[in-house]
PDB file of C-alpha atoms in Angstrom:
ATOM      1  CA  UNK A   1      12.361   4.551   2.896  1.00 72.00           C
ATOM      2  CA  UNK A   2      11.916   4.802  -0.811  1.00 76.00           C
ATOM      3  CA  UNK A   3      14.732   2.596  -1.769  1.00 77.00           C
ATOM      4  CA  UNK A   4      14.346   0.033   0.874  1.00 76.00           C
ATOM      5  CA  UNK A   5      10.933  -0.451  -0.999  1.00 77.00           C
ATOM      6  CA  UNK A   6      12.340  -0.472  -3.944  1.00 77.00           C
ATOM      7  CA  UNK A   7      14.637  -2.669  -2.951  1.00 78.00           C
ATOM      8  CA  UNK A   8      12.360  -5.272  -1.345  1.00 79.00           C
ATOM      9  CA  UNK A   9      10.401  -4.919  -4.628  1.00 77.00           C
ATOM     10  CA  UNK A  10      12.692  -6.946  -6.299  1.00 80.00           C
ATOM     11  CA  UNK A  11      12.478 -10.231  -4.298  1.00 82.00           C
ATOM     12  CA  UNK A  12       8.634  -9.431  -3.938  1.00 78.00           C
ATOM     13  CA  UNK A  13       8.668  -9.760  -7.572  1.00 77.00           C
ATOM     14  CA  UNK A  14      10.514 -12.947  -7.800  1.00 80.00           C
ATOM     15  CA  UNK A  15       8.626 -14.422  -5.365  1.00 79.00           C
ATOM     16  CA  UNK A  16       5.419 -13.451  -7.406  1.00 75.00           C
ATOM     17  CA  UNK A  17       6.366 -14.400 -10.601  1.00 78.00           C
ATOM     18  CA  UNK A  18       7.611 -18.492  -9.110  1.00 82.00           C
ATOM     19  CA  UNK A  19       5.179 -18.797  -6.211  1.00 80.00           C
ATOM     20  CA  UNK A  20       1.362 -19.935  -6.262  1.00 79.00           C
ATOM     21  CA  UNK A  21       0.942 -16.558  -4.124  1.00 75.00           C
ATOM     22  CA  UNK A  22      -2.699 -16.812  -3.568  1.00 83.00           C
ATOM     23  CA  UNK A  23      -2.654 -18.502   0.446  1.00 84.00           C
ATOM     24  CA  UNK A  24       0.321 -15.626   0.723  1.00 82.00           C
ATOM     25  CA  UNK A  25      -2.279 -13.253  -0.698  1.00 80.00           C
ATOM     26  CA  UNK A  26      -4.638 -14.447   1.894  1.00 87.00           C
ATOM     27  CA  UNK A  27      -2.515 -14.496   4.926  1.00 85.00           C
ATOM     28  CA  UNK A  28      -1.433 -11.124   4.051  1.00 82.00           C
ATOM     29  CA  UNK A  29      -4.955 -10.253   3.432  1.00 85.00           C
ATOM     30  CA  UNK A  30      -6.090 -11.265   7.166  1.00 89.00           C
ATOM     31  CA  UNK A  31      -2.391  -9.273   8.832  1.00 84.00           C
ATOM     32  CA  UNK A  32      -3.704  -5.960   6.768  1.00 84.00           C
ATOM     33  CA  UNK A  33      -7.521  -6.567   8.292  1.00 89.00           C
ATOM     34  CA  UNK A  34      -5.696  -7.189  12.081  1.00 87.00           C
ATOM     35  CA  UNK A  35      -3.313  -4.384  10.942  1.00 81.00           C
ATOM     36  CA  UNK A  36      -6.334  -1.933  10.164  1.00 84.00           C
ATOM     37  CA  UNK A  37      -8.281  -3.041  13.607  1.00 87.00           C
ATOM     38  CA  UNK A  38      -5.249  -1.985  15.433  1.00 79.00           C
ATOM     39  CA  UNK A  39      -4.847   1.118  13.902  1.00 79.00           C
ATOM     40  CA  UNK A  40      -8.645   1.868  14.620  1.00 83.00           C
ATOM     41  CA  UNK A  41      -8.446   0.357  18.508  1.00 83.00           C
ATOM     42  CA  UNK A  42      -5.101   2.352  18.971  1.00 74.00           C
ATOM     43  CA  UNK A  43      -5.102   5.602  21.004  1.00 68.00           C
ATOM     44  CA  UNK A  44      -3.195   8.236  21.361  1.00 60.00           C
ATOM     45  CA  UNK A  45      -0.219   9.548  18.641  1.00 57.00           C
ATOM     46  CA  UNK A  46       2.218   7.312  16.980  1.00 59.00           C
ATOM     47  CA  UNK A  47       5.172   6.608  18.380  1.00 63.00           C
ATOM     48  CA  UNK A  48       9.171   6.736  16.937  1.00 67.00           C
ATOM     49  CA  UNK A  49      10.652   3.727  16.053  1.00 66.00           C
ATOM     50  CA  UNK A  50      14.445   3.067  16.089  1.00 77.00           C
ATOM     51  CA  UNK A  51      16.150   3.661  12.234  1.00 76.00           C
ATOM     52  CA  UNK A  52      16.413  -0.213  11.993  1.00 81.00           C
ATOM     53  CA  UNK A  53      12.995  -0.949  12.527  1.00 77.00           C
ATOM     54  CA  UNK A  54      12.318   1.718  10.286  1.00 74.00           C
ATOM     55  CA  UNK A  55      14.973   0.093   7.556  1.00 76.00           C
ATOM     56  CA  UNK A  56      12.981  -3.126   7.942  1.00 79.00           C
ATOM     57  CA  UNK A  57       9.916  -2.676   7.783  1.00 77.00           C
ATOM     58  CA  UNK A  58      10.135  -0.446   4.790  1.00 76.00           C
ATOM     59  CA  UNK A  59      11.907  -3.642   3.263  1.00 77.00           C
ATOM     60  CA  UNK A  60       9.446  -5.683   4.037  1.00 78.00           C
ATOM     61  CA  UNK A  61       6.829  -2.825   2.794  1.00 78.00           C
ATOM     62  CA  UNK A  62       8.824  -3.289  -0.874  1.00 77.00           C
ATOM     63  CA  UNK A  63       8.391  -6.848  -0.627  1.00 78.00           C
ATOM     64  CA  UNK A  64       4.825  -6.870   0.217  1.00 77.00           C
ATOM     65  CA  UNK A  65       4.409  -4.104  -2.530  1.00 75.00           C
ATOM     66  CA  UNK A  66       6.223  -6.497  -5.225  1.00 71.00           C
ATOM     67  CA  UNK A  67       4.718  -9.449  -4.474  1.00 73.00           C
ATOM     68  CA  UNK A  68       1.441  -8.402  -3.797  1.00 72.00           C
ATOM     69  CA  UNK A  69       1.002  -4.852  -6.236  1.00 68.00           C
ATOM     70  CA  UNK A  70      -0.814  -2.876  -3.067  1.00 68.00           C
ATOM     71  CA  UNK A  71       0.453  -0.292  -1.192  1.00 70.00           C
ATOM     72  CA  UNK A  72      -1.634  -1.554   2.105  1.00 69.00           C
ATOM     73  CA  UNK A  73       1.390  -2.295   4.610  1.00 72.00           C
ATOM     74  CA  UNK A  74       3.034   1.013   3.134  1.00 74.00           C
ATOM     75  CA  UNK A  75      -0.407   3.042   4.010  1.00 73.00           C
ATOM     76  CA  UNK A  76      -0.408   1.225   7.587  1.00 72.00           C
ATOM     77  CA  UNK A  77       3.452   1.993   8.045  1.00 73.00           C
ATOM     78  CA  UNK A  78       3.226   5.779   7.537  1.00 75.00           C
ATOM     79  CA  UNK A  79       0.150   6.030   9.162  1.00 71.00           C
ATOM     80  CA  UNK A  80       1.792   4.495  12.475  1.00 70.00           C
ATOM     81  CA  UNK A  81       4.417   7.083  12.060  1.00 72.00           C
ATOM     82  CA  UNK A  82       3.689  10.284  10.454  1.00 73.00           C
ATOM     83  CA  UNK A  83       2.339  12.725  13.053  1.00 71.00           C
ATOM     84  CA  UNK A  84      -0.318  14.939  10.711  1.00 75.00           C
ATOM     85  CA  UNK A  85      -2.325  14.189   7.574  1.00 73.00           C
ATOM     86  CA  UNK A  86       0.040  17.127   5.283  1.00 78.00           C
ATOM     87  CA  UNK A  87       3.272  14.528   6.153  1.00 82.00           C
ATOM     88  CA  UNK A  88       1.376  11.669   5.743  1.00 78.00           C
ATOM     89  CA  UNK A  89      -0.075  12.534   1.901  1.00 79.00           C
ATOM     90  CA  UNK A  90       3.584  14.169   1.103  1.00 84.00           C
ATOM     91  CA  UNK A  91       5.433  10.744   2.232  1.00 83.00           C
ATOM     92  CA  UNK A  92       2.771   8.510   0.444  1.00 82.00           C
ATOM     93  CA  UNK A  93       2.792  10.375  -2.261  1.00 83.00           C
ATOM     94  CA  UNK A  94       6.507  10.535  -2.810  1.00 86.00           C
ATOM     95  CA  UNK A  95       7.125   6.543  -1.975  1.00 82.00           C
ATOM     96  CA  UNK A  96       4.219   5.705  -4.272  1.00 81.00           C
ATOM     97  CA  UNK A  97       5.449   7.307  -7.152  1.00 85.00           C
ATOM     98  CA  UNK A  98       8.944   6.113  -7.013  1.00 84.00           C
ATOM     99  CA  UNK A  99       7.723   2.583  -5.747  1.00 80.00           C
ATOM    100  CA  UNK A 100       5.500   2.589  -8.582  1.00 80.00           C
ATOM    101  CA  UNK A 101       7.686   3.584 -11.264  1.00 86.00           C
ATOM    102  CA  UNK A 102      10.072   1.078 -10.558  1.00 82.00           C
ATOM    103  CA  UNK A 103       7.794  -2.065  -9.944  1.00 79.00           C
ATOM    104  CA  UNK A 104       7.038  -1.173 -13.534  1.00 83.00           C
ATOM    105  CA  UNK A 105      10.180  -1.341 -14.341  1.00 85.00           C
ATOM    106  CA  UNK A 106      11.010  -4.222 -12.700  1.00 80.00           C
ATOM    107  CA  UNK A 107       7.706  -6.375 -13.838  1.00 78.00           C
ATOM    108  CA  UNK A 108       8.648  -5.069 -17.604  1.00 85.00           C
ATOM    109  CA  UNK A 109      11.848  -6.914 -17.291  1.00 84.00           C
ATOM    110  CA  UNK A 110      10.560 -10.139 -14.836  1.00 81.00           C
ATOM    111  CA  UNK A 111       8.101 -10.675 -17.919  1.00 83.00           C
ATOM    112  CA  UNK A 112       4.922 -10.093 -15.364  1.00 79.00           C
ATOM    113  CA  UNK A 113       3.325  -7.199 -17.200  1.00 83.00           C
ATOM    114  CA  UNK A 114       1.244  -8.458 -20.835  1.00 84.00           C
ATOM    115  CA  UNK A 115      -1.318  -6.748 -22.790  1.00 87.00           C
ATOM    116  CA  UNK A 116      -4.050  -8.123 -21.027  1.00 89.00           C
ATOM    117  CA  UNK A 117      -3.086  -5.590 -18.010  1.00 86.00           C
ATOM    118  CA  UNK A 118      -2.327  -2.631 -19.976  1.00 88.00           C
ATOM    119  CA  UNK A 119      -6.012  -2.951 -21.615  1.00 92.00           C
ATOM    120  CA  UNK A 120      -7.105  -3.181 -17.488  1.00 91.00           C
ATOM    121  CA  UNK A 121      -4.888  -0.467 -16.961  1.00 89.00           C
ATOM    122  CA  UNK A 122      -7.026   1.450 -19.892  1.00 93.00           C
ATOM    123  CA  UNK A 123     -10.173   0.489 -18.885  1.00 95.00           C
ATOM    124  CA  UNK A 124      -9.353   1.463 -14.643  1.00 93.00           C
ATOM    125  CA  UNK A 125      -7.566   4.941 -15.258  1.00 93.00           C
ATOM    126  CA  UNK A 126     -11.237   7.018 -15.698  1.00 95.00           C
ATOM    127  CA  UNK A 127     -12.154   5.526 -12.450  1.00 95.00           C
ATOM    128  CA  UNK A 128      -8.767   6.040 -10.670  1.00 90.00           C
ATOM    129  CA  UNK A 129      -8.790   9.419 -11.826  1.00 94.00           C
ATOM    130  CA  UNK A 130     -11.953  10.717 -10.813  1.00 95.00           C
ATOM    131  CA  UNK A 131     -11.222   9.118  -7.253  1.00 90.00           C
ATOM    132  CA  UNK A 132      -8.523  11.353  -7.217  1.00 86.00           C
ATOM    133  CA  UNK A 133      -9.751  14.316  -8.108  1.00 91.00           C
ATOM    134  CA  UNK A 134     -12.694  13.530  -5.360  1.00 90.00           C
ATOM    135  CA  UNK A 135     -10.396  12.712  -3.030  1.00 83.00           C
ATOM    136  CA  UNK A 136      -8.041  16.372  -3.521  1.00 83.00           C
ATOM    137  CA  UNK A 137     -11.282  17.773  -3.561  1.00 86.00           C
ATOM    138  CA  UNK A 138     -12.414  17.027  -0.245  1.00 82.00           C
ATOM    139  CA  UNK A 139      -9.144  16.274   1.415  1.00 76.00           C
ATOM    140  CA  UNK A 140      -9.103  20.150   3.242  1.00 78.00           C
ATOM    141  CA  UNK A 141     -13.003  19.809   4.264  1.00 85.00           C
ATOM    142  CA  UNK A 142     -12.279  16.636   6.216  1.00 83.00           C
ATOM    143  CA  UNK A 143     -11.591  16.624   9.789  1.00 83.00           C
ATOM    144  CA  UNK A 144      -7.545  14.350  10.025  1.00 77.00           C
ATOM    145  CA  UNK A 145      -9.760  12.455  12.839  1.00 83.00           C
ATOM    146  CA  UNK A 146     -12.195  11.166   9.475  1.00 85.00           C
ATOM    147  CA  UNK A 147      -9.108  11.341   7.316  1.00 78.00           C
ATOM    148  CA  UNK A 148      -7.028   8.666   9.456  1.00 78.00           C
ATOM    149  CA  UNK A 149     -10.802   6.809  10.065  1.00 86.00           C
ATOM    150  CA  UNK A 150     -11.077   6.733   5.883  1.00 84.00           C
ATOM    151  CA  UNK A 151      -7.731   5.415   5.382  1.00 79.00           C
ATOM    152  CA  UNK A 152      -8.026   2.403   7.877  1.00 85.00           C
ATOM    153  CA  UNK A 153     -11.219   1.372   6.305  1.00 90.00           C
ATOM    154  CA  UNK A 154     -10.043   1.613   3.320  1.00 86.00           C
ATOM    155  CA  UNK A 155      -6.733  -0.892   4.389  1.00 83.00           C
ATOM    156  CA  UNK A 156      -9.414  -2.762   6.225  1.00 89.00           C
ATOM    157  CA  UNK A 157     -11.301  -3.301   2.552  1.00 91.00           C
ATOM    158  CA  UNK A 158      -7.982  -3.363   0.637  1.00 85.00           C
ATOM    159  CA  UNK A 159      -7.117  -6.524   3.111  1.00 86.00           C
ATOM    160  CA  UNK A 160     -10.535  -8.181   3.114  1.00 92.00           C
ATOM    161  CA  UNK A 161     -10.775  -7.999  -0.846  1.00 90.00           C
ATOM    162  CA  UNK A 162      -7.318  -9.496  -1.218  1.00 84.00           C
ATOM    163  CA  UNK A 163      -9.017 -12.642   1.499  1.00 90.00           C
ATOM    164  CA  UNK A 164     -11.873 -12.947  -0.650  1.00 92.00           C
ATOM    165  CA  UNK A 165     -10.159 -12.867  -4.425  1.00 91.00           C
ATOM    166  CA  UNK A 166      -7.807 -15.644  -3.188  1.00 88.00           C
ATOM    167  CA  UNK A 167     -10.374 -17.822  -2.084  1.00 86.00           C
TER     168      UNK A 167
END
């Protein structure tokens, strides 16, 4: 999964660095809010999909991830599929930090990253950082029921902010 995302980073970033990506941004803004409502209307466990829809939409997760720098379809994706919260924050974890590491990489080289976003980057890291230390700290008092309800909300948001920054 992590190097099909990788993978589909690469075209995500081309795409994003010679496209006007902001109707993209919104389109994929409004599948991530239908995405989330699913997820929340959906009962019962996730299901198995076949390797190749697997292999594809994890593409498609490193395109979205390129193009767009969020993580929202790859949230949505292993939440569909990973059967408990431990598997869920282990795979997340793991893709993010490889996925990560090599958009980096890859906007370093495509020319996409300036010093304008490092000072952002600066200026964000206090507040990303005490998010995560909130969230480890009450990640084992949290029922996985209010878990899995947090996380679509926070895809539904993640979606609705990318709609309303684009329009």
């Amino acid at each position: 999964m992590a190097v099909m995302i990788v993978l589909g980073g690469i075209p995500g970033m081309l795409l994003l660095k010679n496209l006007d990506t902001r109707l993209l941004k919104m389109l994929f803004g409004i599948f991530v809010i239908l995405l989330g409502t699913e997820m929340l209307l959906r009962k019962g466990a996730a299901k198995k999909l076949p390797r190749a829809v697997d292999l594809l939409a994890s593409l498609v997760t490193g395109v979205t991830c390129g193009l767009f720098g969020v993580g929202a379809m790859l949230g949505a994706y292993l939440g569909r599929t990973m059967t408990d919260t431990q598997s869920y924050k282990g795979n997340l974890s793991f893709v993010f930090l490889t996925e990560n590491t090599m958009r980096i990489i890859i906007y370093i080289a495509g020319g996409l990253l300036h010093a304008e976003t490092f000072r952002s980057v600066a200026i964000l890291a206090p507040f990303m950082a005490a998010g995560l230390l909130l969230g480890i700290r009450f990640s084992n008092r949290i029922s996985e029921k209010n878990v899995r309800l947090c996380v679509i909300i926070m895809l539904m948001l993640s979606g609705a902010a990318l709609v309303m920054t684009n329009l």
